[in-house]
PDB file of C-alpha atoms in Angstrom:
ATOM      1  CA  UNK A1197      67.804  -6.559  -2.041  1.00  0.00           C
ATOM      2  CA  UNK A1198      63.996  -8.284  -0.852  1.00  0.00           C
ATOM      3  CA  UNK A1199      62.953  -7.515   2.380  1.00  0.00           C
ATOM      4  CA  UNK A1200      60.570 -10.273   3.972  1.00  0.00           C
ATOM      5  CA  UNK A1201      58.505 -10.251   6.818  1.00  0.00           C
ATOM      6  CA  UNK A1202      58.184 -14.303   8.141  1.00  0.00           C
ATOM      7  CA  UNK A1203      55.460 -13.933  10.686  1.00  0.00           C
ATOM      8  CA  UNK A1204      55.014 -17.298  12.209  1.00  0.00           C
ATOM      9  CA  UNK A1205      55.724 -18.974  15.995  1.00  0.00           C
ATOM     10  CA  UNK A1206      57.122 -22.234  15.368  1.00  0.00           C
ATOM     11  CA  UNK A1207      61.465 -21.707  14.557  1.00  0.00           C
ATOM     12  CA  UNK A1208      61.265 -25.296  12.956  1.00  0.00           C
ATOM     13  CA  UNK A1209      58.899 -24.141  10.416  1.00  0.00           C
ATOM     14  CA  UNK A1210      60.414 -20.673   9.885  1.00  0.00           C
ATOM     15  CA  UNK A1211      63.309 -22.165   9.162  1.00  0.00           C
ATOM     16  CA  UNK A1212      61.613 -24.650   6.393  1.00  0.00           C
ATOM     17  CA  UNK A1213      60.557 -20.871   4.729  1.00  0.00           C
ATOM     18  CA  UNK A1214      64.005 -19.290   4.803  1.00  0.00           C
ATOM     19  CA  UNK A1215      65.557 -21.964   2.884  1.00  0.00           C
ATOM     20  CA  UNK A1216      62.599 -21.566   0.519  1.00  0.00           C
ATOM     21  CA  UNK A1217      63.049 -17.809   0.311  1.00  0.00           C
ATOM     22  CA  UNK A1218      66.591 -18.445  -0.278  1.00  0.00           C
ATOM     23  CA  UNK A1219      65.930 -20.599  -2.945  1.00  0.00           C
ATOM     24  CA  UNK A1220      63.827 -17.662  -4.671  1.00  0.00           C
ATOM     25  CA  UNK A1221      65.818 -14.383  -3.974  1.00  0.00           C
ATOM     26  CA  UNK A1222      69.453 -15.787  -2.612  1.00  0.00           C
ATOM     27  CA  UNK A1223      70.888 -12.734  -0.279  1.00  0.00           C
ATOM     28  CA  UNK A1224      67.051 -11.591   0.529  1.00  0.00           C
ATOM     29  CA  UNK A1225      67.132  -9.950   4.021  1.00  0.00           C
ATOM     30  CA  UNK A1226      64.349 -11.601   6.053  1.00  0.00           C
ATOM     31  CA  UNK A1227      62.950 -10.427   9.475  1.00  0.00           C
ATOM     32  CA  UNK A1228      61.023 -12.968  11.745  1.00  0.00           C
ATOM     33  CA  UNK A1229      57.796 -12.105  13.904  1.00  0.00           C
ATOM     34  CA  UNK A1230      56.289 -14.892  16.265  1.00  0.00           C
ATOM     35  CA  UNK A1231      53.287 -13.232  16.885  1.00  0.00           C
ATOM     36  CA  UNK A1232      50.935 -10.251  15.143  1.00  0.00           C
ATOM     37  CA  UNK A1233      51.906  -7.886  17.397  1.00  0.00           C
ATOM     38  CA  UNK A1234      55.554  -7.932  17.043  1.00  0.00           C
ATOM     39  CA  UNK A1235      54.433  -8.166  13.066  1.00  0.00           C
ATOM     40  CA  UNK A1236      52.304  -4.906  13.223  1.00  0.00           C
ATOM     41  CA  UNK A1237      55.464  -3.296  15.898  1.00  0.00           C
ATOM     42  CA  UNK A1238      58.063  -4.413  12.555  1.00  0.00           C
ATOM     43  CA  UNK A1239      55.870  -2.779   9.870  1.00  0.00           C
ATOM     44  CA  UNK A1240      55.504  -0.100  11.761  1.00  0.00           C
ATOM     45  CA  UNK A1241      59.038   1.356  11.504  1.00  0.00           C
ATOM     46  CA  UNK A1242      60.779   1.760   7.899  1.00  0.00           C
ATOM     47  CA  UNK A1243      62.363   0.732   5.762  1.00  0.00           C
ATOM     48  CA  UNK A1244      59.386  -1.203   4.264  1.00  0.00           C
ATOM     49  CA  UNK A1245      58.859  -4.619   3.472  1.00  0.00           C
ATOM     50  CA  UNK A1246      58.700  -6.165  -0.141  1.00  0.00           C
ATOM     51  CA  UNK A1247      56.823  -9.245   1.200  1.00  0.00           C
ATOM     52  CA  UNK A1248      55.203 -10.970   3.938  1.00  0.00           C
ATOM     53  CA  UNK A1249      54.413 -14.417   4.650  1.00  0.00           C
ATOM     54  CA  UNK A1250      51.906 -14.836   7.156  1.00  0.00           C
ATOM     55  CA  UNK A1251      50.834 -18.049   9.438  1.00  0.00           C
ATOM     56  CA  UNK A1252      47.195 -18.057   9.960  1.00  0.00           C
ATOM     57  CA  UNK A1253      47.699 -19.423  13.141  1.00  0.00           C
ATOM     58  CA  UNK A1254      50.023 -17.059  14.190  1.00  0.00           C
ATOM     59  CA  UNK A1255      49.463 -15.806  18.381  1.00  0.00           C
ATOM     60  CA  UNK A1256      47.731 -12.699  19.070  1.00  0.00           C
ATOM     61  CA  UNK A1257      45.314 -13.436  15.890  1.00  0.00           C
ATOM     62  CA  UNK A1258      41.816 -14.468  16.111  1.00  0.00           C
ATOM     63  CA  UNK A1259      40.381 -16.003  12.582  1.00  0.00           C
ATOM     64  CA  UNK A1260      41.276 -14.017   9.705  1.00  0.00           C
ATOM     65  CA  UNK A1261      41.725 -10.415  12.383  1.00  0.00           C
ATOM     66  CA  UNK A1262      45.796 -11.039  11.791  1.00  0.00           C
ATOM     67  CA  UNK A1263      45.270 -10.251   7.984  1.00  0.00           C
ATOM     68  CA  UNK A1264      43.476  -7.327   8.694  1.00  0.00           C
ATOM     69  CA  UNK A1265      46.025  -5.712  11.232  1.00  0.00           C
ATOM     70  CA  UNK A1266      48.655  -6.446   9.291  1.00  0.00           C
ATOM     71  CA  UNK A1267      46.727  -4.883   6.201  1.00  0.00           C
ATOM     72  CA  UNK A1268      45.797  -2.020   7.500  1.00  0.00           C
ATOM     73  CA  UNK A1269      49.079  -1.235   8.624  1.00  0.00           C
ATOM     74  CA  UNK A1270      50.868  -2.207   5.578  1.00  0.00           C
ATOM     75  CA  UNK A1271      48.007  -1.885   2.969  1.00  0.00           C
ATOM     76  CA  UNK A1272      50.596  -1.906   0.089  1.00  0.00           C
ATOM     77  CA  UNK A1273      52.710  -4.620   0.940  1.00  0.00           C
ATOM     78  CA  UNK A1274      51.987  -7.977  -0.863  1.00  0.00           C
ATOM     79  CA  UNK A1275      50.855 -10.683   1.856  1.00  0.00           C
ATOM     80  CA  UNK A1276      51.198 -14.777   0.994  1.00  0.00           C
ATOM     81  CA  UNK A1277      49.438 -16.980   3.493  1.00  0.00           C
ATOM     82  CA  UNK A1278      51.076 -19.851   4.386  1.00  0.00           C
ATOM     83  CA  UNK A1279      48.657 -22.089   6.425  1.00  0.00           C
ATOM     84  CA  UNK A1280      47.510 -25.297   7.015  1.00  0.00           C
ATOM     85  CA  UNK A1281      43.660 -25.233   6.257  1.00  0.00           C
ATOM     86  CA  UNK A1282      43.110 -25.188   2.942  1.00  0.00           C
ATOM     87  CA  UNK A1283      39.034 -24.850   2.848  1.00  0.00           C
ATOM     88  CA  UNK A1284      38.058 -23.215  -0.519  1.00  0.00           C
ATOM     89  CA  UNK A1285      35.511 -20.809   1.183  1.00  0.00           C
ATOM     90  CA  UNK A1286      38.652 -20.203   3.663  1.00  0.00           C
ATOM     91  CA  UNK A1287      40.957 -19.566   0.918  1.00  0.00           C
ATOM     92  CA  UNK A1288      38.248 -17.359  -0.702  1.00  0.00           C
ATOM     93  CA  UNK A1289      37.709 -14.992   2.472  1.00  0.00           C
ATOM     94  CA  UNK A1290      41.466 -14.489   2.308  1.00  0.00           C
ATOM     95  CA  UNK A1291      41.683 -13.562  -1.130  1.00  0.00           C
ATOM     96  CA  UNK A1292      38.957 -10.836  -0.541  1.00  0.00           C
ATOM     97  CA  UNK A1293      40.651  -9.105   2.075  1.00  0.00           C
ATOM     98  CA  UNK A1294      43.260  -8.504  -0.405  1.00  0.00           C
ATOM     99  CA  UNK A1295      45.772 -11.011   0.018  1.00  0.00           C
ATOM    100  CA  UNK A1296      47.891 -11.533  -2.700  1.00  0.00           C
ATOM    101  CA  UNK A1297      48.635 -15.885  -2.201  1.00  0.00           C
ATOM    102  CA  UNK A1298      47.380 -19.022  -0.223  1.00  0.00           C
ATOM    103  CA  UNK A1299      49.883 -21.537   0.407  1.00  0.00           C
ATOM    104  CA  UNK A1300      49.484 -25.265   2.160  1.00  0.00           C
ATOM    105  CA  UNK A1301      52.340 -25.849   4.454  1.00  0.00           C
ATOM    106  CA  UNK A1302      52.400 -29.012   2.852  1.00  0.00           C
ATOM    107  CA  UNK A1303      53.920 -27.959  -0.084  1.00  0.00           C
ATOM    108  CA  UNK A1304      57.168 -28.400  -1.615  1.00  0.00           C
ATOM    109  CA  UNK A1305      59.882 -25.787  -0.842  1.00  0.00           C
ATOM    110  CA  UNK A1306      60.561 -25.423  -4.948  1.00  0.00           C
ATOM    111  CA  UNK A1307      56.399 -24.509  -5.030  1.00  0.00           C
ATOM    112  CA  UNK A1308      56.668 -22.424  -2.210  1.00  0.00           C
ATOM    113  CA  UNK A1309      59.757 -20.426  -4.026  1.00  0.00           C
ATOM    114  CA  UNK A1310      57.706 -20.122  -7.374  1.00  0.00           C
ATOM    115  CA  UNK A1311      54.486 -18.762  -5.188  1.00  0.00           C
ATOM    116  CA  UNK A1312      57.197 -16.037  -3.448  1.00  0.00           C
ATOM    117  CA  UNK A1313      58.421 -15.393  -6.664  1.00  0.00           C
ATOM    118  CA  UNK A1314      54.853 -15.087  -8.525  1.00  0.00           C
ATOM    119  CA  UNK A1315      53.649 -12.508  -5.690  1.00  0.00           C
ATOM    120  CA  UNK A1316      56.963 -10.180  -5.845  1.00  0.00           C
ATOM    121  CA  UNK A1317      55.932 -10.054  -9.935  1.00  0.00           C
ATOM    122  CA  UNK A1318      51.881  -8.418  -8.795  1.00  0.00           C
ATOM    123  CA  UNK A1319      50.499 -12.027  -9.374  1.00  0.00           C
ATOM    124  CA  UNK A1320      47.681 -13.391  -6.846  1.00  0.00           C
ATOM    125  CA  UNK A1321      48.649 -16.856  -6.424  1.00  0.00           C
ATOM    126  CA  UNK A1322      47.169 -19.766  -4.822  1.00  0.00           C
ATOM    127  CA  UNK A1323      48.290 -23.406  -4.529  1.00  0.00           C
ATOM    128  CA  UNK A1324      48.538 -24.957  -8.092  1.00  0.00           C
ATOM    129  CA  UNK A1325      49.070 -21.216  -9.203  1.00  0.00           C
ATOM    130  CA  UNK A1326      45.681 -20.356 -10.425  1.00  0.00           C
ATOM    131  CA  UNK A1327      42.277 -19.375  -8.549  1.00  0.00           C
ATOM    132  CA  UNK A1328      39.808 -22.309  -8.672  1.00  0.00           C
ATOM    133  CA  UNK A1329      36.545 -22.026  -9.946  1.00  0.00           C
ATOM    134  CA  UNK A1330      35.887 -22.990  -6.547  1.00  0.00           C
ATOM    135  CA  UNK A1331      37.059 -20.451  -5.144  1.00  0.00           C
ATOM    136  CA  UNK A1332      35.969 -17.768  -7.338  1.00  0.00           C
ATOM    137  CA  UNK A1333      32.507 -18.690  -6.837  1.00  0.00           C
ATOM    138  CA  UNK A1334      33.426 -19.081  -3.425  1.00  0.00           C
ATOM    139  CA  UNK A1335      34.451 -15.393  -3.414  1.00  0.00           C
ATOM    140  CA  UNK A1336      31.078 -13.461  -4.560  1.00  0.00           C
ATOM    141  CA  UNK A1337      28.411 -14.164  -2.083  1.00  0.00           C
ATOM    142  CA  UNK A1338      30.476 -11.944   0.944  1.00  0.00           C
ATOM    143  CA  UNK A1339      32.855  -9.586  -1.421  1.00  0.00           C
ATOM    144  CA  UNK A1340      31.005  -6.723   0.037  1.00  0.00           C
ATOM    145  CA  UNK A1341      30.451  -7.935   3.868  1.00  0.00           C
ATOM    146  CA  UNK A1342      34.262  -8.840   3.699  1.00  0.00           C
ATOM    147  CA  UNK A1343      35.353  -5.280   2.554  1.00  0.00           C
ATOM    148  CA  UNK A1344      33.048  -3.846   5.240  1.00  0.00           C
ATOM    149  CA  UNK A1345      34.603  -5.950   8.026  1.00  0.00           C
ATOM    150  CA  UNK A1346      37.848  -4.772   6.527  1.00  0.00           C
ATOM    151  CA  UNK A1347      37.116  -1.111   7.578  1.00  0.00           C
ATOM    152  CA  UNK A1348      36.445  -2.599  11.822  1.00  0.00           C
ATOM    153  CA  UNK A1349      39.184  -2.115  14.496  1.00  0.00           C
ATOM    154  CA  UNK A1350      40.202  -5.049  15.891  1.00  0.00           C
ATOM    155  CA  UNK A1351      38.179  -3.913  19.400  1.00  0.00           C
ATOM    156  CA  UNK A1352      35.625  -3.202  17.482  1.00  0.00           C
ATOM    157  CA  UNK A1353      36.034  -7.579  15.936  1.00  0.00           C
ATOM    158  CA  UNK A1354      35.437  -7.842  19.317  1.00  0.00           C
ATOM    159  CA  UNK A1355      32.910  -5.801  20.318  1.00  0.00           C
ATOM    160  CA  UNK A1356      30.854  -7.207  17.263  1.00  0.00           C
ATOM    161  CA  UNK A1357      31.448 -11.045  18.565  1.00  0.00           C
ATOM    162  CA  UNK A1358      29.943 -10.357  21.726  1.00  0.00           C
ATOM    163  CA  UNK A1359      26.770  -8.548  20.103  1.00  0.00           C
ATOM    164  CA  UNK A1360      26.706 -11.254  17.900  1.00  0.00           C
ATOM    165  CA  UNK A1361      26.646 -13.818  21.513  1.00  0.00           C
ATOM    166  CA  UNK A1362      23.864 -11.895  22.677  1.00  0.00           C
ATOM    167  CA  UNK A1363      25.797  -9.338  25.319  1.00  0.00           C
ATOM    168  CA  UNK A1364      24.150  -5.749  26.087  1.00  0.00           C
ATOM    169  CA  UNK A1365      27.001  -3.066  25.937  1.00  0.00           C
ATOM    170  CA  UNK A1366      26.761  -3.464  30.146  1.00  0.00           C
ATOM    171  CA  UNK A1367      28.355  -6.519  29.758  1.00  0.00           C
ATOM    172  CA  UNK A1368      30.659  -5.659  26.766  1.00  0.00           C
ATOM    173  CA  UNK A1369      32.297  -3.002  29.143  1.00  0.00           C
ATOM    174  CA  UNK A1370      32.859  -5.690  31.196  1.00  0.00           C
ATOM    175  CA  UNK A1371      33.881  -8.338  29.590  1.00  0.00           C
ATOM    176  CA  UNK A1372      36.443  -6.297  27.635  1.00  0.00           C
ATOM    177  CA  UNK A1373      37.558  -4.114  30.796  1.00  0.00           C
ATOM    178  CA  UNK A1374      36.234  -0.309  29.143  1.00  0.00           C
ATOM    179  CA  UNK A1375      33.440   1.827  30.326  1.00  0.00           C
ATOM    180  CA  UNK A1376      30.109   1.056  28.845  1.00  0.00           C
ATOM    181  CA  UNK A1377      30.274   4.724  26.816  1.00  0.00           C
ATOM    182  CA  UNK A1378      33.454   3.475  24.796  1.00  0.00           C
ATOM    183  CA  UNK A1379      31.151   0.804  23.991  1.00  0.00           C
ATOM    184  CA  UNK A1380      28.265   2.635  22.440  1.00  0.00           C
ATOM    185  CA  UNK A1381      30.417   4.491  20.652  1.00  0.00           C
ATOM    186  CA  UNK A1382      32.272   1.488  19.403  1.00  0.00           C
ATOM    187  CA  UNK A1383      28.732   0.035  18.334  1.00  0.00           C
ATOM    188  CA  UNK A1384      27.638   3.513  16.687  1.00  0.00           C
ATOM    189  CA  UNK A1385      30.923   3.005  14.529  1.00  0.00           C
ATOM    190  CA  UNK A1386      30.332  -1.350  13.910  1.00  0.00           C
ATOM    191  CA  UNK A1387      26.797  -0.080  12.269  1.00  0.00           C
ATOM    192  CA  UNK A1388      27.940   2.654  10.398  1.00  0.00           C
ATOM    193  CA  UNK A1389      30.574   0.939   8.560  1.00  0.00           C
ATOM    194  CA  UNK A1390      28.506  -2.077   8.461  1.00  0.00           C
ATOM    195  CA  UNK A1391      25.900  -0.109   6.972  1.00  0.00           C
ATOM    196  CA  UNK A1392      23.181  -1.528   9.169  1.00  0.00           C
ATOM    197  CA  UNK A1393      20.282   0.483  11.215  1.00  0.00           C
ATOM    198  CA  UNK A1394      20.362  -2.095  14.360  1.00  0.00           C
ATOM    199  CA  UNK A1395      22.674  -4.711  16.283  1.00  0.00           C
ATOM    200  CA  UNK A1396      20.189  -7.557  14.961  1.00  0.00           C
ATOM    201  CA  UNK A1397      20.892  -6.306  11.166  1.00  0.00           C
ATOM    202  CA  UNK A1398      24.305  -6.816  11.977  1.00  0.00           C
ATOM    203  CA  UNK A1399      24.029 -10.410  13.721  1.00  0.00           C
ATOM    204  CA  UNK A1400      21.820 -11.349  10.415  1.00  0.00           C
ATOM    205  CA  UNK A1401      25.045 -10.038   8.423  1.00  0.00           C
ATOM    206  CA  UNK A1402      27.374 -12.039   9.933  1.00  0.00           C
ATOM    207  CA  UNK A1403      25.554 -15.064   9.616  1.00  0.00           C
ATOM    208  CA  UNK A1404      25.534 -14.811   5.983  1.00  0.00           C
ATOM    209  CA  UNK A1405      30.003 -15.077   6.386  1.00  0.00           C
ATOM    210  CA  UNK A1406      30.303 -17.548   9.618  1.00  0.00           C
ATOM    211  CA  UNK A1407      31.888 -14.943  10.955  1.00  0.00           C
ATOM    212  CA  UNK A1408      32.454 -17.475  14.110  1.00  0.00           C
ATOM    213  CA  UNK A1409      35.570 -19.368  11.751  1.00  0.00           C
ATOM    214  CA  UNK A1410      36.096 -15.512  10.110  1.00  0.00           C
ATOM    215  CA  UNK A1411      37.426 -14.179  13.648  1.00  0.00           C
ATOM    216  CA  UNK A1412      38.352 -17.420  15.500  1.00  0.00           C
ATOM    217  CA  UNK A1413      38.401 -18.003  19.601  1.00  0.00           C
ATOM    218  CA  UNK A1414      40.637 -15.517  21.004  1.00  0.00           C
ATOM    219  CA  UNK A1415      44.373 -16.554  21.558  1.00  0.00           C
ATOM    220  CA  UNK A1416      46.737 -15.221  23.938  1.00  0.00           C
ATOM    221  CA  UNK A1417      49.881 -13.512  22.985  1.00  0.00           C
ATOM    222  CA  UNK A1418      53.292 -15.531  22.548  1.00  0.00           C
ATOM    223  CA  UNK A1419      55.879 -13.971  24.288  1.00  0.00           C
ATOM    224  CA  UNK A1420      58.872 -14.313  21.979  1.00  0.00           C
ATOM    225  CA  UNK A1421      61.651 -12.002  20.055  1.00  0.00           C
ATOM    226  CA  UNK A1422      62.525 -10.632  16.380  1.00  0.00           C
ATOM    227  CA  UNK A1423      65.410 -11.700  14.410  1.00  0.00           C
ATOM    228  CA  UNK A1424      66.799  -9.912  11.519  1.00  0.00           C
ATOM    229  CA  UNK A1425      69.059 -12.493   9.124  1.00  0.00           C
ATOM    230  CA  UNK A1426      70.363 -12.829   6.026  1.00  0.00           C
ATOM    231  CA  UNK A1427      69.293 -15.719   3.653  1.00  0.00           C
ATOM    232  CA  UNK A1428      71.685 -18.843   3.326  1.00  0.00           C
ATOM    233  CA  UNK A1429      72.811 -17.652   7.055  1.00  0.00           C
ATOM    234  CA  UNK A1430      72.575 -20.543   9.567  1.00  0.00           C
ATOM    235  CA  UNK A1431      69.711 -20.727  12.275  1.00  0.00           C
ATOM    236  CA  UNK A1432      69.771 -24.035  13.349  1.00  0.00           C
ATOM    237  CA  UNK A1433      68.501 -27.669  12.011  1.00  0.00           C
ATOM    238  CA  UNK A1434      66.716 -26.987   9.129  1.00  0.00           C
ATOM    239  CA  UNK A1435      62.752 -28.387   9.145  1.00  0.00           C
ATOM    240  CA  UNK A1436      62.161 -29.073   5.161  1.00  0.00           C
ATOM    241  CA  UNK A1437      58.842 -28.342   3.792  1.00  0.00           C
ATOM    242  CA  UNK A1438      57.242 -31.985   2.568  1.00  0.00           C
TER     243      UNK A1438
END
C-alpha cells in the first residue's frame, strides 16, 4: 500500500488532494503535515514515504528553503509540488533542486491523479505532462548555483540573506539571536560550498538566481497537528479541485 506525505495548511484544500489521491491509488495511506516542520518531524521516523506532495506556501518555509529541508531529509523520496504560481523560471528552480512534478492548484482532480500516478512510475512531470521548452531553457543558466544552494543549512539561507542585505556578522549574531563566532563559522561554510573567495562573490552569485523570490520573506510557524487516514475515509466537506 502508497504511503503519502500531504504537506499543506489549508484542510479545505487537503481534502481536494485526498480525493485525488484516492482516485489514483484507492486504499493509499496518507499522512497530513500543516507546516515544514511537522513535515521534516514525519519523515524523520520510518516507515518511509512513497510520495510527497508539497504546498509551496506551506508555514515555516521561506521561498523554495521547504524543498530543500524536506530533500535533504528525504533525498530519495519523490516530491510533486502542488502550488499556485506557476512562473516558468519558478517551475524551473524547482525542477533543479530535484523535484520530481509541478502542479497548478488549479487543475483538475483527474490531472492531478495522472501527475501522482506519473511520479510513483520515476517520471518528472509538470502540468500538461511534459517539460516546456520554456522551462528547460529556463533551467540552464543556475543548474550549478541551484545545486550549490542545495548543499546550505537552512541557518546558513539565512545567514546568506542578511550578507546579501548588507549586515556585518555583528549584526547577523544579532539579528538571528547566536554569538557572532557561530556566525563566522557559518560564513566560512556559505563560501566554501558556494565556492566563492569573499561575501561580495557570493552577493554577485545570488543575483544571477533572484535569490530574494528563491528564499522568500520569512514566515512564522503554524501551530497545527498530524493526521494519519486512510483514502476514501471521511474528513469533512470535501473542497474539489477546479
Amino acid at each position: 500500500m502508497a504511503r503519502l506525505l500531504i504537506v499543506e495548511d489549508h484542510p479545505l484544500f487537503r481534502e481536494a488532494l485526498e480525493s485525488a489521491i484516492h482516485v489514483a491509488l484507492p486504499g493509499a495511506e496518507m499522512v497530513e503535515a500543516a507546516s515544514i516542520d511537522m513535515a521534516v518531524c514525519r519523515l524523520s521516523s520510518p516507515p518511509r514515504f512513497d510520495l510527497i506532495l508539497l504546498d509551496l506556501s506551506t508555514p515555516g518555509t521561506t521561498g523554495l528553503s521547504g524543498v530543500i529541508r524536506i530533500r535533504k531529509t528525504a533525498p530519495r523520496t519523490p516530491i510533486l509540488v502542488v502550488s499556485a504560481y506557476q512562473d516558468p523560471q519558478l517551475v524551473a528552480h524547482v525542477l533543479t533542486l530535484g523535484v520530481a512534478g509541478y502542479i497548478s492548484k488549479s487543475t483538475s482532480k483527474e490531472q492531478l491523479a495522472d501527475a501522482i500516478s506519473a511520479v510513483l512510475r520515476g517520471e518528472v512531470h509538470v502540468q500538461g505532462g511534459a517539460i516546456s521548452p520554456a522551462t528547460r531553457r529556463a533551467r540552464l543558466p543556475a543548474h550549478d548555483l541551484l545545486k550549490r544552494l542545495h548543499e546550505l543549512t537552512p541557518q546558513q539561507l539565512r545567514v546568506l540573506d542578511l550578507i546579501r542585505c548588507g549586515l556585518q556578522n555583528k549584526q547577523i549574531a544579532y539579528e538571528l539571536g547566536i554569538c557572532e563566532t557561530t556566525v563566522k563559522v557559518h560564513v566560512s561554510e556559505i563560501l566554501r560550498k558556494l565556492r566563492v573567495m569573499s561575501r561580495t562573490k557570493a552577493i554577485i552569485e545570488m543575483e544571477k538566481i533572484d535569490f530574494v523570490n528563491l528564499i522568500g520573506e520569512p514566515r512564522a510557524p503554524a501551530a497545527g497537528t498530524e493526521t494519519v487516514m486512510t483514502a476514501g475515509t471521511t474528513t469533512g466537506r470535501e473542497a474539489p479541485l477546479a
